[in-house]
Tab-separated table of C-alpha atoms in Angstrom:
chain	number	residue	atom	x	y	z
A	17	MET	CA	74.310	13.165	51.602
A	18	ALA	CA	71.815	14.460	54.145
A	19	ARG	CA	74.011	13.344	57.021
A	20	THR	CA	77.101	14.966	55.458
A	21	ALA	CA	75.245	18.270	55.000
A	22	SER	CA	74.111	18.270	58.608
A	23	ARG	CA	77.695	18.018	59.824
A	24	LEU	CA	78.862	21.109	57.907
A	25	PRO	CA	79.631	24.261	59.918
A	26	ALA	CA	76.875	26.788	60.399
A	27	ALA	CA	78.674	29.412	58.275
A	28	LEU	CA	78.754	27.032	55.282
A	29	ARG	CA	75.103	26.206	55.726
A	30	LEU	CA	74.255	29.916	55.703
A	31	GLN	CA	76.250	30.390	52.509
A	32	ARG	CA	74.464	27.514	50.879
A	33	ARG	CA	71.122	29.098	51.719
A	34	GLY	CA	72.224	32.398	50.088
A	35	GLU	CA	72.603	34.548	53.220
A	36	ARG	CA	75.424	37.066	53.608
A	37	PRO	CA	76.739	37.387	57.210
A	38	GLN	CA	79.406	39.893	56.130
A	39	ARG	CA	76.815	42.649	55.964
A	40	LYS	CA	75.888	42.139	59.601
A	41	ALA	CA	79.534	42.213	60.614
A	42	LYS	CA	80.179	45.406	58.638
A	43	THR	CA	77.060	46.977	59.989
A	44	GLY	CA	78.106	46.068	63.497
A	45	ARG	CA	81.596	47.498	63.067
A	46	ALA	CA	80.292	50.708	61.545
A	47	SER	CA	77.679	51.275	64.203
A	48	ALA	CA	80.037	50.751	67.144
A	49	PRO	CA	82.123	53.919	66.613
A	50	ALA	CA	78.963	55.934	66.008
A	51	LYS	CA	77.568	54.841	69.328
A	52	ALA	CA	80.885	55.500	71.024
A	53	GLY	CA	81.176	58.910	69.381
A	54	ALA	CA	77.829	60.152	70.627
A	55	PRO	CA	78.821	60.286	74.302
A	56	GLY	CA	82.080	62.052	73.322
A	57	LYS	CA	80.224	64.943	71.706
A	58	THR	CA	77.884	65.170	74.643
A	59	GLY	CA	80.814	65.114	77.091
A	60	ARG	CA	82.594	67.952	75.274
A	61	ALA	CA	79.436	70.024	75.153
A	62	GLY	CA	78.839	69.438	78.849
A	63	LEU	CA	82.436	70.378	79.630
A	64	LEU	CA	82.120	73.646	77.691
A	65	ALA	CA	78.850	74.411	79.454
A	66	ARG	CA	80.452	73.818	82.849
A	67	VAL	CA	83.399	76.058	81.930
A	68	ARG	CA	81.005	78.852	80.874
A	69	ARG	CA	79.016	78.503	84.085
A	70	THR	CA	82.197	78.556	86.167
A	71	GLY	CA	83.469	81.679	84.365
A	72	ALA	CA	80.158	83.468	84.825
A	73	ALA	CA	80.089	82.552	88.501
A	74	GLY	CA	83.690	83.790	88.926
A	75	LYS	CA	82.844	87.145	87.356
A	76	ALA	CA	79.699	87.560	89.426
A	77	ALA	CA	81.368	86.565	92.687
A	78	PRO	CA	82.190	89.478	95.051
A	79	PRO	CA	85.871	90.274	95.641
A	80	PRO	CA	87.501	88.577	98.609
A	81	GLY	CA	88.182	90.434	101.799
A	82	PRO	CA	86.114	92.630	104.086
A	83	ARG	CA	83.302	94.619	102.490
A	84	PRO	CA	83.091	98.397	102.903
A	85	LEU	CA	80.585	100.027	105.207
A	86	PRO	CA	77.123	100.970	103.904
A	87	LEU	CA	76.846	104.277	102.071
A	88	PRO	CA	74.954	106.102	104.889
A	89	LEU	CA	77.936	105.428	107.148
A	90	ARG	CA	80.652	106.102	104.600
A	91	LEU	CA	79.486	109.587	103.644
A	92	PRO	CA	79.703	111.060	107.187
A	93	ILE	CA	83.143	109.493	107.662
A	94	MET	CA	84.444	111.023	104.429
A	95	LEU	CA	82.905	114.407	105.271
A	96	LEU	CA	84.453	114.355	108.732
A	97	ALA	CA	87.823	113.389	107.264
A	98	PHE	CA	87.616	116.325	104.849
A	99	VAL	CA	86.877	118.737	107.696
A	100	PHE	CA	89.813	117.375	109.683
A	101	MET	CA	92.097	117.669	106.664
A	102	VAL	CA	91.177	121.341	106.177
A	103	ALA	CA	91.750	122.055	109.861
A	104	PHE	CA	95.053	120.200	109.745
A	105	ALA	CA	96.190	122.183	106.689
A	106	ILE	CA	95.489	125.455	108.538
A	107	LEU	CA	97.364	124.230	111.597
A	108	LEU	CA	100.279	123.021	109.487
A	109	ALA	CA	100.543	126.410	107.776
A	110	ARG	CA	100.545	128.265	111.101
A	111	VAL	CA	103.141	125.972	112.656
A	112	THR	CA	105.551	125.733	109.755
A	113	LEU	CA	105.114	128.938	107.774
A	114	GLU	CA	104.947	131.529	110.565
A	115	PRO	CA	108.053	133.768	110.595
A	116	SER	CA	110.399	133.627	113.573
A	117	PRO	CA	112.802	136.607	113.455
A	118	ALA	CA	114.344	135.732	116.824
A	119	SER	CA	115.652	132.437	115.419
A	120	VAL	CA	117.495	133.861	112.424
A	121	ALA	CA	120.933	133.462	114.037
A	122	LEU	CA	120.186	129.935	115.214
A	123	THR	CA	118.726	128.384	112.068
A	124	HIS	CA	120.664	126.797	109.235
A	125	SER	CA	119.758	124.492	106.382
A	126	ASN	CA	120.418	120.769	106.666
A	127	LEU	CA	120.709	118.578	103.589
A	128	HIS	CA	122.306	115.577	105.330
A	129	PRO	CA	119.875	113.037	106.812
A	130	GLY	CA	120.479	112.454	110.506
A	131	ARG	CA	122.588	115.534	111.239
A	132	SER	CA	119.846	117.462	113.051
A	133	LEU	CA	118.746	114.348	114.909
A	134	ARG	CA	122.254	113.771	116.262
A	135	ALA	CA	122.583	117.419	117.237
A	136	TYR	CA	119.369	117.334	119.246
A	137	LEU	CA	120.249	114.036	120.935
A	138	ASP	CA	123.752	115.244	121.852
A	139	TYR	CA	123.179	118.834	122.953
A	140	ALA	CA	119.504	119.517	123.595
A	141	SER	CA	117.595	118.723	126.768
A	142	VAL	CA	115.138	115.881	126.982
A	143	ARG	CA	112.234	118.290	126.854
A	144	ASP	CA	113.513	119.934	123.686
A	145	VAL	CA	114.179	116.555	122.091
A	146	ILE	CA	110.625	115.373	122.810
A	147	ARG	CA	109.189	118.666	121.632
A	148	GLN	CA	111.156	118.831	118.390
A	149	LEU	CA	111.196	115.172	117.349
A	150	GLY	CA	107.769	114.283	118.708
A	151	GLY	CA	106.195	117.387	117.206
A	152	ASN	CA	107.482	116.571	113.715
A	153	ILE	CA	106.257	112.997	114.030
A	154	LEU	CA	102.803	114.149	115.142
A	155	LEU	CA	102.586	116.501	112.164
A	156	GLY	CA	102.783	113.505	109.844
A	157	VAL	CA	100.211	111.293	111.598
A	158	PRO	CA	97.113	112.991	110.064
A	159	PHE	CA	98.437	112.237	106.586
A	160	GLY	CA	98.496	108.512	107.297
A	161	VAL	CA	94.997	108.599	108.782
A	162	LEU	CA	93.149	110.934	106.398
A	163	VAL	CA	94.737	110.282	102.997
A	164	PRO	CA	93.437	106.662	102.705
A	165	VAL	CA	89.908	107.957	103.393
A	166	LEU	CA	89.954	110.947	101.038
A	167	ALA	CA	92.025	109.444	98.204
A	168	PRO	CA	90.933	105.886	97.230
A	169	ARG	CA	93.854	105.493	94.807
A	170	ALA	CA	96.393	106.444	97.492
A	171	ARG	CA	95.412	103.933	100.178
A	172	GLY	CA	98.602	101.902	99.970
A	173	VAL	CA	101.488	102.542	102.303
A	174	VAL	CA	103.838	103.502	99.457
A	175	GLN	CA	101.394	106.076	98.063
A	176	VAL	CA	100.707	107.555	101.516
A	177	LEU	CA	104.398	107.873	102.342
A	178	ALA	CA	105.229	109.345	98.936
A	179	LEU	CA	102.439	111.925	99.196
A	180	THR	CA	103.466	112.893	102.733
A	181	ALA	CA	107.115	113.247	101.775
A	182	LEU	CA	106.208	115.372	98.738
A	183	VAL	CA	103.980	117.755	100.712
A	184	MET	CA	106.433	118.161	103.580
A	185	LEU	CA	109.320	118.618	101.171
A	186	MET	CA	107.446	121.517	99.572
A	187	VAL	CA	106.793	122.983	103.020
A	188	GLU	CA	110.468	122.763	103.934
A	189	LEU	CA	111.519	124.341	100.655
A	190	THR	CA	109.085	127.201	101.256
A	191	GLN	CA	110.456	127.667	104.762
A	192	GLY	CA	114.036	127.831	103.586
A	193	ALA	CA	113.363	130.174	100.686
A	194	LEU	CA	110.647	132.555	101.905
A	195	ILE	CA	110.099	132.427	105.673
A	196	THR	CA	112.256	134.504	108.017
A	197	GLY	CA	113.853	132.475	110.790
A	198	ARG	CA	113.040	129.157	109.121
A	199	ALA	CA	115.385	126.810	107.281
A	200	PHE	CA	115.180	123.693	105.171
A	201	ASP	CA	115.798	120.493	107.170
A	202	ILE	CA	115.647	117.077	105.546
A	203	ASP	CA	115.319	115.433	108.953
A	204	ASP	CA	111.959	117.138	109.432
A	205	VAL	CA	110.722	115.477	106.239
A	206	ILE	CA	111.929	112.100	107.502
A	207	LEU	CA	110.183	112.570	110.853
A	208	ASN	CA	106.957	113.719	109.184
A	209	THR	CA	106.983	110.682	106.898
A	210	THR	CA	107.598	108.417	109.891
A	211	GLY	CA	104.545	109.899	111.605
A	212	SER	CA	102.509	109.254	108.464
A	213	LEU	CA	103.559	105.606	108.545
A	214	ILE	CA	102.472	105.308	112.176
A	215	GLY	CA	99.089	106.880	111.427
A	216	TRP	CA	98.532	104.580	108.446
A	217	ALA	CA	99.445	101.457	110.423
A	218	LEU	CA	97.294	102.342	113.440
A	219	LEU	CA	94.134	103.680	111.810
A	220	GLY	CA	94.429	104.812	108.202
A	221	ARG	CA	94.670	101.350	106.672
A	222	ARG	CA	91.505	100.153	108.448
A	223	LEU	CA	89.568	103.328	107.652
A	224	GLY	CA	90.497	103.096	103.984
A	225	ARG	CA	89.230	99.515	103.769
A	226	ALA	CA	86.033	100.392	105.618
A	227	VAL	CA	85.171	103.362	103.406
A	228	HIS	CA	86.312	102.209	99.971
A	229	ALA	CA	85.749	98.885	98.218
A	230	ARG	CA	88.763	96.821	97.327
A	231	ARG	CA	89.960	97.177	93.733
A	232	VAL	CA	89.906	93.961	91.667
A	233	ARG	CA	92.103	93.666	88.595
A	234	GLU	CA	90.467	91.839	85.726
A	235	PRO	CA	92.508	89.344	83.680
A	236	ALA	CA	94.140	90.649	80.524
A	237	GLY	CA	92.125	88.282	78.330
A	238	ALA	CA	88.761	89.234	79.858
């Protein structure tokens, strides 16, 4: 009988001695998911921490693009631009709102874009063409240069052109309604706005970026 008992499997021998291997198996199966679940919680917590750190770093990061000039340099530029704008407004009033009684018989209103331009190109001399067309273009250049410096919210090309067109349209309406020897001409507004575009492209855009910081739009969910 001793030989027969020694040949029995180990599991049967353990059962005969009163041991219970099932408890070890259950304990092993129950402990495995717990050990596997611990790194999962830690991984999720680490991921949330990294997301928070990334969001905080994104909010604290400076906006892309060139930075504006230091304040001691920006203030003199803005003050100088204001002085130039006042001087330009006085010059504009003298050039456009001064009566011209000798031109009463020669002036007439023009509501059709391009009509005055064609008339000057067809009948006027080269000197008169340069004087009339070039003068109206030059009158619009200061708008494109000074408006981006004095008005931070109007630095874009659309805002500059719209503001120039509005101001010059009011000037032309005043000329046609109140000033002797002056008439409303839509082509003058077009030429003034073209000059504003040239001034913005050459200098105004750069001055606006140098004086004012770039606006950054925050996300809707922030």
